[in-house]
Structure formats: C-alpha cells, structure tokens
Tab-separated table of C-alpha atoms and ligand atoms in Angstrom:
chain	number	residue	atom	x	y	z
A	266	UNK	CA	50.228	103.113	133.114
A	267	UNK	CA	51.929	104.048	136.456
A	268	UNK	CA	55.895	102.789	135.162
A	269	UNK	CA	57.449	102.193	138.961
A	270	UNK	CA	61.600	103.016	138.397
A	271	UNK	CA	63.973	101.724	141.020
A	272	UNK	CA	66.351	104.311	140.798
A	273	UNK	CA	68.908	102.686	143.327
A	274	UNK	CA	69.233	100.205	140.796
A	275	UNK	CA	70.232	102.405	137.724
A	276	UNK	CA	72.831	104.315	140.560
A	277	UNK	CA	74.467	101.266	141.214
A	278	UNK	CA	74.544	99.521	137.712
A	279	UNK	CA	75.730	102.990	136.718
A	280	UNK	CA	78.577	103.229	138.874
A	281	UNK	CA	79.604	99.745	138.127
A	282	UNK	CA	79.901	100.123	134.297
A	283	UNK	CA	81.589	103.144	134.596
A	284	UNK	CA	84.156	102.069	136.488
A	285	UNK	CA	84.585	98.729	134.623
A	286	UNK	CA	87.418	99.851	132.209
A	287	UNK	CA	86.354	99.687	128.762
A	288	UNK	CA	88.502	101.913	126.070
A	289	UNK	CA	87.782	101.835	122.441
A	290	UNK	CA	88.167	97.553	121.536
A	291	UNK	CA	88.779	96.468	125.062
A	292	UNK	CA	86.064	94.331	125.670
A	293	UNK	CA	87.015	91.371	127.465
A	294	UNK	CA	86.218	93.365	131.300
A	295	UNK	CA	82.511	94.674	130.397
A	296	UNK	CA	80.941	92.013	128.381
A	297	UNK	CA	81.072	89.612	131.160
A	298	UNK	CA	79.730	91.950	133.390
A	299	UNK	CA	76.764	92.710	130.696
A	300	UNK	CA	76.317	89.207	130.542
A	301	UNK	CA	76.262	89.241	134.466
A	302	UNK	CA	73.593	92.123	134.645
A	303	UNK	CA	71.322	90.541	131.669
A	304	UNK	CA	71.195	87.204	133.679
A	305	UNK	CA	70.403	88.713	137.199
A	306	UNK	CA	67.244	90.381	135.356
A	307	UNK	CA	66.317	87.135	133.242
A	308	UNK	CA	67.433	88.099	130.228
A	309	UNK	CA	70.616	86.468	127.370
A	310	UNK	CA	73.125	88.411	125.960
A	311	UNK	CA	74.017	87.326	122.619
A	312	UNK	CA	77.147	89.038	120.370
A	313	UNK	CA	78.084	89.510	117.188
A	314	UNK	CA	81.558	89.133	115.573
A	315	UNK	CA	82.655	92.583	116.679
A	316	UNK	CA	81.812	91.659	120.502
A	317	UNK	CA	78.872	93.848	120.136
A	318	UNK	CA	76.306	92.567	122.662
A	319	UNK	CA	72.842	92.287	121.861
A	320	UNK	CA	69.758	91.848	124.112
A	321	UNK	CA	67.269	91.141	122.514
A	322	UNK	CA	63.324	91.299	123.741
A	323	UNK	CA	60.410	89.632	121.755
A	324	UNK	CA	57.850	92.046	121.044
A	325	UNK	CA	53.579	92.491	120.292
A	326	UNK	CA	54.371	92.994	117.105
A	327	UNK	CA	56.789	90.400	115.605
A	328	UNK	CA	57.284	91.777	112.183
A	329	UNK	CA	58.891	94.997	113.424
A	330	UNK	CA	62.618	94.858	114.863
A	331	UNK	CA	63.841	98.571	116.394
A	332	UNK	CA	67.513	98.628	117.672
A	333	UNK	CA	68.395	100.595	120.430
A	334	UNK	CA	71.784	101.515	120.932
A	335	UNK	CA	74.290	102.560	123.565
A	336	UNK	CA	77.952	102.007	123.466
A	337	UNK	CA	80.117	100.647	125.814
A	338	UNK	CA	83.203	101.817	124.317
A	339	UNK	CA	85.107	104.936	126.352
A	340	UNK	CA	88.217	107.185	125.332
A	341	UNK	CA	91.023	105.597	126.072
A	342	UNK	CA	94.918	105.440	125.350
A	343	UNK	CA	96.958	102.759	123.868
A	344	UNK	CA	100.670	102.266	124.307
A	345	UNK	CA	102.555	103.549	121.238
A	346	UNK	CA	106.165	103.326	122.377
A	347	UNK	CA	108.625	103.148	125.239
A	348	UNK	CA	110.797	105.679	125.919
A	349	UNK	CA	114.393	105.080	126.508
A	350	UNK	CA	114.236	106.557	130.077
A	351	UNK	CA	110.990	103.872	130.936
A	352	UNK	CA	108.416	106.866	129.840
A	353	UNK	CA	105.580	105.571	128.300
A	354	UNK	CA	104.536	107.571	125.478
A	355	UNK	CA	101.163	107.431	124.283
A	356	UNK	CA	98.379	107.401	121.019
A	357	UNK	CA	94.750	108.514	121.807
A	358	UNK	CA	92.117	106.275	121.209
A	359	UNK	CA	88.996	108.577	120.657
A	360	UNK	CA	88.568	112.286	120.969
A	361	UNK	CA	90.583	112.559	123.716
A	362	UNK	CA	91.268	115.997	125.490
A	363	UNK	CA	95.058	115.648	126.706
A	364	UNK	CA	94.636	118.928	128.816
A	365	UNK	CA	91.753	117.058	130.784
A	366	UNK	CA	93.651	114.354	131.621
A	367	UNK	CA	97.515	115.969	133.195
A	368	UNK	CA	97.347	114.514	136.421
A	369	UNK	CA	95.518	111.336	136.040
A	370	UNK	CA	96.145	108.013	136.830
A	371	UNK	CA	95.711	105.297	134.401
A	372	UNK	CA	95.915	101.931	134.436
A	373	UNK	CA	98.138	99.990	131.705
A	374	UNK	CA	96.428	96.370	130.651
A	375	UNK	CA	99.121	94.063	129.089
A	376	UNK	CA	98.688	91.336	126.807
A	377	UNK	CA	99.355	88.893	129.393
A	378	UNK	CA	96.474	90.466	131.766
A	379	UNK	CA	99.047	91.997	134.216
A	380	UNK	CA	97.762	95.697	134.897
A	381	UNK	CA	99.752	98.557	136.081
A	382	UNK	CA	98.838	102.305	137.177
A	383	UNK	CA	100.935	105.265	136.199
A	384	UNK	CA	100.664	108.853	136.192
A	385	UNK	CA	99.789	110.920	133.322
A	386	UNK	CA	102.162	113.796	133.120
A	387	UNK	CA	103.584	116.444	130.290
A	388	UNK	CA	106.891	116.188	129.265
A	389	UNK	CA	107.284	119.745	130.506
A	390	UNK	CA	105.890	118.431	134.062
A	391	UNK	CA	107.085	120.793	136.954
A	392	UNK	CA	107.130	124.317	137.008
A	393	UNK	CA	109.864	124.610	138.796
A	394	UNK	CA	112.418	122.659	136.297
A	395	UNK	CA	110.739	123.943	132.872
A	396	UNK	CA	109.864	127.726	131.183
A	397	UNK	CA	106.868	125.923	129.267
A	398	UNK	CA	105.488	124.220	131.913
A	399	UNK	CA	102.249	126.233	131.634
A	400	UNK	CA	102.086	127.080	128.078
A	401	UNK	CA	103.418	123.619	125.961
A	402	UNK	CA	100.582	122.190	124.755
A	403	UNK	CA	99.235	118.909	125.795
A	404	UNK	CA	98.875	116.528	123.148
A	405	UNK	CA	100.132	112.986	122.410
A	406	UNK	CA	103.503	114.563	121.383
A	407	UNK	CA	103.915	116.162	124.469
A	408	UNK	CA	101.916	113.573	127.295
A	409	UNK	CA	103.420	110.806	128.818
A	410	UNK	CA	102.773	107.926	131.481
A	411	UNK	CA	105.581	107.529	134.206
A	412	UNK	CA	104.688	103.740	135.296
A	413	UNK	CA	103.970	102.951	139.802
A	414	UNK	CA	107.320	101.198	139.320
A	415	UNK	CA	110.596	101.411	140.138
A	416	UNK	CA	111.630	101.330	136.482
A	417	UNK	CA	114.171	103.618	134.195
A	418	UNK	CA	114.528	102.516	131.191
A	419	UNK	CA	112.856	101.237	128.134
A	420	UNK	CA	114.424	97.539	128.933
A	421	UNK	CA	113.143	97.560	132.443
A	422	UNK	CA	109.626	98.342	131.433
A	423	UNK	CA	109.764	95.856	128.610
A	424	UNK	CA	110.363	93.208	131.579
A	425	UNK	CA	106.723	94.097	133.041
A	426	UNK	CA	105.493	92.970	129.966
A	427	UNK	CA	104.337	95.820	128.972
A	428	UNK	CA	104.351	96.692	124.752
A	429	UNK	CA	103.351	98.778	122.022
A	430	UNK	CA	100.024	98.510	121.978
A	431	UNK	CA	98.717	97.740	124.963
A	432	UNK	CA	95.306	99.798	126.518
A	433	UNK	CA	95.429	102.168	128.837
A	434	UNK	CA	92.266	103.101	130.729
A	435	UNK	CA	91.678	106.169	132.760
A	436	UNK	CA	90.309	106.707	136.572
A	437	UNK	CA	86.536	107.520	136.289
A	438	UNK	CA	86.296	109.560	139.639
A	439	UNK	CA	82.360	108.299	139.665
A	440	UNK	CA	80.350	110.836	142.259
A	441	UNK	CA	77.109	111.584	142.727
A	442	UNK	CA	76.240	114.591	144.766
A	443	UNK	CA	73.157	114.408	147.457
A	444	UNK	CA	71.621	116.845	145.316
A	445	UNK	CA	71.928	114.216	142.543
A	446	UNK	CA	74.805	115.604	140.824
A	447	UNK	CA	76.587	112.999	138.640
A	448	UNK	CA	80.747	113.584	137.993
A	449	UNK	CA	82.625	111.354	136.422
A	450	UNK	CA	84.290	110.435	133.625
A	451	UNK	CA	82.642	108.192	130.742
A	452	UNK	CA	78.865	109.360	131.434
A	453	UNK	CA	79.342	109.243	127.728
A	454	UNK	CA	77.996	106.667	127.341
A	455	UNK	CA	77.634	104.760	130.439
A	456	UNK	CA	74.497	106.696	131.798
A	457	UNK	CA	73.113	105.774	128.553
A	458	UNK	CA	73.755	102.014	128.781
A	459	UNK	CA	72.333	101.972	132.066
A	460	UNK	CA	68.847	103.048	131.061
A	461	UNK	CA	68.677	100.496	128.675
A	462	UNK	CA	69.050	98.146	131.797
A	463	UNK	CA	66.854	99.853	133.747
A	464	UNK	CA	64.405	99.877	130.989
A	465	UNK	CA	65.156	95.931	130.952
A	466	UNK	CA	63.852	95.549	134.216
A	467	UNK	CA	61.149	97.958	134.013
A	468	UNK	CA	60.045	95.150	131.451
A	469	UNK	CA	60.827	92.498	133.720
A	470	UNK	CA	59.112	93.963	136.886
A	471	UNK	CA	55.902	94.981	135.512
A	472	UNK	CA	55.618	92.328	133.168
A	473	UNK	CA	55.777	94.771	130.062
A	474	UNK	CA	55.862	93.723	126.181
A	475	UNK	CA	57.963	96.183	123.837
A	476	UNK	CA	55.344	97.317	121.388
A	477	UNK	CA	57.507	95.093	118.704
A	478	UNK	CA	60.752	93.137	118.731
A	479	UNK	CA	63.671	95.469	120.490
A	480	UNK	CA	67.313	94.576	120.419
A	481	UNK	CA	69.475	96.558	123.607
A	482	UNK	CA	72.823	96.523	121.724
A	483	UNK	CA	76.057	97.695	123.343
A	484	UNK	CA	79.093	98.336	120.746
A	485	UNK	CA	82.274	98.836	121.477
A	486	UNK	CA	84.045	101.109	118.539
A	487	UNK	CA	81.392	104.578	118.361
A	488	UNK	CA	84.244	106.544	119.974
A	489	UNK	CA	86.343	105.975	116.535
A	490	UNK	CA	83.244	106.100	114.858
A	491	UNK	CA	82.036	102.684	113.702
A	492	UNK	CA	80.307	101.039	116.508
A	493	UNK	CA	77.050	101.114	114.461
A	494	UNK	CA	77.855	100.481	110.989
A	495	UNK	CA	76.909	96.780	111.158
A	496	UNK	CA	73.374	96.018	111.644
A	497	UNK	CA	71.600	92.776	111.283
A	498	UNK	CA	68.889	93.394	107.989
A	499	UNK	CA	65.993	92.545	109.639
A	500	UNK	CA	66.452	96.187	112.124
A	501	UNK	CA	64.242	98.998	110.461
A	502	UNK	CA	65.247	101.487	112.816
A	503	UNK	CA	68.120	102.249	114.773
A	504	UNK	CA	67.933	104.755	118.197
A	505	UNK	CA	71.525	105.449	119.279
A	506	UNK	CA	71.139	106.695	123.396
A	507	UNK	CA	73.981	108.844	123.592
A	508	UNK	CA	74.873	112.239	126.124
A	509	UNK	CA	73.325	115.327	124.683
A	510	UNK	CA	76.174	118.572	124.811
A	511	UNK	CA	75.827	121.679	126.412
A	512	UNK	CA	76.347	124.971	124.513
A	513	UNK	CA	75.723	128.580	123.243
A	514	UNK	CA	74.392	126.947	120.459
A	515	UNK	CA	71.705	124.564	122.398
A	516	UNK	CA	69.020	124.269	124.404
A	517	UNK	CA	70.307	121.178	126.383
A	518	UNK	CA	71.033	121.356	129.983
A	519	UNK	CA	71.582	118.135	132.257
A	520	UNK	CA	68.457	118.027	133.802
A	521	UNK	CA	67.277	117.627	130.183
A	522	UNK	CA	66.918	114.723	127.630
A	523	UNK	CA	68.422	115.804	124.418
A	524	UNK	CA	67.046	115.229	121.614
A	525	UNK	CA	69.584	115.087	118.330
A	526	UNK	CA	67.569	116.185	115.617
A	527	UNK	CA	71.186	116.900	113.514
A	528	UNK	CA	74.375	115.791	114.166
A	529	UNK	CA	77.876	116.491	112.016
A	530	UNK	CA	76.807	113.803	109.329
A	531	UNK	CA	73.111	114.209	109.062
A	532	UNK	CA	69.985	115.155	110.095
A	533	UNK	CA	68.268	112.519	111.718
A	534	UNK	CA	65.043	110.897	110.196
A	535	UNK	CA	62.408	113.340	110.448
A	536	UNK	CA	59.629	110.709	111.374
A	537	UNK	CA	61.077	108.779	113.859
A	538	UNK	CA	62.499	112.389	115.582
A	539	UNK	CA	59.123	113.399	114.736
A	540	UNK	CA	57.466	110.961	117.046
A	541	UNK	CA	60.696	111.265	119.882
A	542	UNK	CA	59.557	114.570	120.344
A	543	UNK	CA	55.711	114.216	120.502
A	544	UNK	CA	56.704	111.339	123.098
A	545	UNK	CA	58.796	113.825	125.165
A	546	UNK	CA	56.074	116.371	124.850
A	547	UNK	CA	53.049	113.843	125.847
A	548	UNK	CA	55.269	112.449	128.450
A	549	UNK	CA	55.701	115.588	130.097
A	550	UNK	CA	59.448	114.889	129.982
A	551	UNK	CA	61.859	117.882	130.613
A	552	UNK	CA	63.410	117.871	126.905
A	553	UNK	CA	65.283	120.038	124.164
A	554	UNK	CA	65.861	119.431	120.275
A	555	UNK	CA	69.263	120.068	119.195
A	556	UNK	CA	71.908	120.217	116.626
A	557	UNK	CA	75.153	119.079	117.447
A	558	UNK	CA	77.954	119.846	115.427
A	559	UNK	CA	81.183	117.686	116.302
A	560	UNK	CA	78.881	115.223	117.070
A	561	UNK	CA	77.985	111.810	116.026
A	562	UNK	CA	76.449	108.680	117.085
A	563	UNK	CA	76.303	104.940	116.431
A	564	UNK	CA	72.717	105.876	114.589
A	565	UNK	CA	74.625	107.889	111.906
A	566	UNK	CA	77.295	105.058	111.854
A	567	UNK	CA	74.362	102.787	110.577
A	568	UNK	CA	73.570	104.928	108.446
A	569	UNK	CA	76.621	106.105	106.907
A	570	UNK	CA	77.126	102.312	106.582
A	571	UNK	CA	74.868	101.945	103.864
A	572	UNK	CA	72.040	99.857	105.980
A	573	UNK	CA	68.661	100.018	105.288
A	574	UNK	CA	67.140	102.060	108.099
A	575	UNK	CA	65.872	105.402	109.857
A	576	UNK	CA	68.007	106.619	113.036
A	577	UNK	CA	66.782	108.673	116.044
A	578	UNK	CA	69.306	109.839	118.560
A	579	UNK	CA	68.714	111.166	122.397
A	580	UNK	CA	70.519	111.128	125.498
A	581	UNK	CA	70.774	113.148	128.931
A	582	UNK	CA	72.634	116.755	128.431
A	583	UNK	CA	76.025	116.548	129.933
A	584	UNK	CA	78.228	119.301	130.543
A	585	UNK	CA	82.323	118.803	129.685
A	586	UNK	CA	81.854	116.108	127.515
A	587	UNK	CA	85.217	114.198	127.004
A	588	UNK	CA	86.720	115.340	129.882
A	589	UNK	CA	85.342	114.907	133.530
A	590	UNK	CA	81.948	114.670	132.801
A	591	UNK	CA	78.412	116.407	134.680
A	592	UNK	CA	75.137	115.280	134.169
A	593	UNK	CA	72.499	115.104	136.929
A	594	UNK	CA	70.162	112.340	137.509
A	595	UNK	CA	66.671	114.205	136.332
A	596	UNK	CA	68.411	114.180	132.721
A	597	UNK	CA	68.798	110.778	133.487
A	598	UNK	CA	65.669	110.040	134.394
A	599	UNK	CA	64.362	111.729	131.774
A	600	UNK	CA	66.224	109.956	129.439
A	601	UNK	CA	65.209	106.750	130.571
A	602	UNK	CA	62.027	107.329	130.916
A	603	UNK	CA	61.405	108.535	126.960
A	604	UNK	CA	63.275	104.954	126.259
A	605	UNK	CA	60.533	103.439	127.965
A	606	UNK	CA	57.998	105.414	126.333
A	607	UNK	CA	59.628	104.510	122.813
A	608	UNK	CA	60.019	100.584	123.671
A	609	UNK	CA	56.701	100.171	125.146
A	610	UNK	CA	54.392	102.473	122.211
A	611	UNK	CA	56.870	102.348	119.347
B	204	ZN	ZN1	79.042	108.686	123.191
C-alpha cells in the first residue's frame, strides 16, 4: 500500500505546537489547539481528569485497544519567589539545563492570564561587574528572570500580578533549515505529537482502519515523570513516541528512528520491541535499537504504575536534548512512518 504523506502538513502542525507554550501542567493553551487540529481532520478529542487528551480511532479488530503516546508537556519554569529588588527567582519544572537557557527570553503566565516576557540572566550577569561571571554555576540558585518592565522591587512586581507559582515558558526558536534541518527547542516531544497527527490524517485521507482500536493520547506531566501512569484497563499495550538521544553509547542519529529497547527503569517488552524492529526492518526505515540511560518515557510511567500492559518506545534521534534541540526531518519521517506501520498492521 502506497501511504501518500503531506509533509507540509506535519511542518506546519509542528511549528504550531511547538510554539504553543505548554510547560509541565500548563494545559489550558494546547488542548484547545489539539482539539482545534482533531476537528479540522474529523476526528474528537476526549480527556481524562488529568487533561490528558485522548483520540481515539475505532479499529478492525474491536477487542484489542493499543495506546499510543506522546506528551505535550515541555520543560518549563515556575515562579518560586520575588526578589526584593523585582528579580524573579526561579524553580525548574523538568530536567532543565540552566546553562542552556542564560540569555533567553521567557514569558511569565499569571493567574489572571496577563503574560509578561523577561530575560533569563545569572546573578553573576556581566563580565564586566563580576569575577565569576564565567565560572558560577548556573542553576536555580544562581538564575534569575529580570521582568520587560519598568519594575524594582518585589512590591512593584507583585502589582503585575505576578506570584509564586506562576509558569514560565521559554522561546522555542522553531527553524527548519532548506536542507531539512529542524532547531528548536521542545522537539521533545512535539515532533513526536505531530506524527501522531499526521498519522491521523494519513487515516483520514486514504480511508485507513487501525488494525484494532488505537487511542492518540497527549499527557501533560512525562517531563516530571508521570504523564503515563494512568491508563484506562481496557489498553493492553502502551507505545510512548518520544525523541531518541544521541551518544557514544548509541547508534541513533537524527536522520534515524530510535528505537528504545531499555531505558533507566526497564527494558522494554521484548515482543512488542520485537515486532517494532521487524517493522523498521521490513519497512526499510532508517532505524537503530538503543539503550538509554537517563532516560524514560510515559511507556515506563505505565508501567511503573502498576497497569496491566506491555510498553514499546521510539522516536526520531535528536541531538542536545533539553536544551536547543536538532533533529532533521528524515528521522521524522521515519518516525512517522513506523507509527503508521504499527497502527495500520498491529
Ligand atoms: Zn520527551
């Protein structure tokens, strides 16, 4: 069967989810915009009580229900207090890399909605003013936000309604390169939810049936770890799509679809990685089985969680993971295109 991709498509959806700001439990920008991309292809989003959302497509086989995963969440920052001189000092949410982010702006989200961008500095911030400038090391004892506002003190910046507490997302810098290059932050794991769409309307298009029922879920907490751990029973297996990393130790590269046959928790069920690989190979897809080490995905969540299920985990290789990301778009593509592959013949 001839599977006909529009690739313009995934670009675009791509680019729009990543820069729709969604740090560890902010939801409310990206789930309407889910729900806006499910109904433009035909299909309903439906959520659970954590805001995961769920799409879910009847099957050939009825008895069967696969889950296919691919979170939504990113790294992100939360307020934690205000300093008296207006700085904005901050708590990661995730496994944020401070030293990747000097020099960014971010964007504060208050209770009240109001948003305001600041720039990320260190507390030792000019090398002109401080010995340690170069050598203090970055971390949320050292980093700080100083706000777009004309504000110097803790009162002042209380009066923007900002508070402990409140997200703070980080400027993508989405590119792709002619050569199809991607760069941007939060390819983990935003490349990843966008092949589930474009696997969506692959099914739409051509008028394809998953080989049985298939729920497209997008969490919201895998970055802190338990974006997977609730599962409804009737899911037997659970693939989490998430970036494959690049290494001395592996044989990923970003033109690649990684296959995680261990991660830091577990292996991986041996069947269901069994038949990922065969796929891959039978596919002809450009692929590499891995082991990850500080590593884990929303399939060994699940698991970890006690439900009653096998996981499988794959994604495309990308290089710098937590910081500015690189991928290109033949991982991508091959990564989408072993999703298919595992919807359409189980
Ligand atoms: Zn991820």
């Amino acid at each position: 069967m001839e599977l006909q991709w529009n690739w313009n498509y995934l670009t675009e959806v791509m680019k729009e989810l990543i820069e729709t700001p969604s740090p560890v439990s902010y939801y409310e920008e990206i789930n309407p915009v889910m729900e806006r991309l499910a109904g433009e292809l035909g299909y309903e989003v439906s959520y659970d009580r954590k805001h995961t959302v769920y799409i879910k497509v009847p099957g050939k086989d009825r008895s069967k229900t696969v889950c296919v995963g691919a979170h939504l969440d990113t790294l992100g920052l939360m307020v934690k207090r205000i300093d008296a001189d207006g700085m904005i000092r901050v708590r990661n949410l995730g496994g944020i890399n401070f030293n990747s982010i000097e020099g960014e702006t971010a964007t504060i989200h208050t209770r009240s909605g109001r948003t305001y961008t600041g720039l990320v500095a260190c507390q030792s911030h000019s090398v002109h003013v401080f010995d340690d400038a170069r050598s203090l090391t970055r971390d949320e004892n050292t980093m700080m936000i100083i706000l777009d506002e004309n504000v110097h003190s803790k009162e002042e910046v209380k009066a923007l309604g900002i508070e402990n507490g409140d997200i703070i997302s980080l400027e993508p810098h989405f590119t792709i390169t002619e050569n199809g290059f991607i760069k941007s932050r939060f390819i983990d794991d935003k490349a990843c939810a966008t092949c589930s769409l474009a696997v969506l309307k692959l099914l739409k298009d051509q008028k394809l049936t998953p080989a049985c029922d298939t729920w497209f879920v997008f969490p919201h907490y895998e970055e802190i770890g338990h974006g997977g751990s609730y599962v409804p029973a009737e899911v037997s297996e659970y693939v989490a799509l998430d970036i494959g990393v690049i290494g001395p130790d592996h044989n990923g590269k970003e033109d690649r679809v990684s296959i995680c046959v261990k991660d830091n928790f577990s292996p991986y069920d041996r069947e269901l990685t069994d038949r990922l690989v065969k796929k891959a190979e039978a596919w002809g897809l450009n692929y590499a089985a891995d082991v990850f080490y500080r590593y884990g995905t929303d399939g060994s969540a699940a698991v970890r969680a006690g439900n009653n299920l096998v996981a499988g985990a794959f994604g495309m290789g990308t290089f710098c993971s937590h910081g500015v990301e690189r991928t290109h778009m033949d991982g991508v593509k091959n990564t989408a295109i072993l999703l298919a592959a595992y919807v359409l013949e189980g």
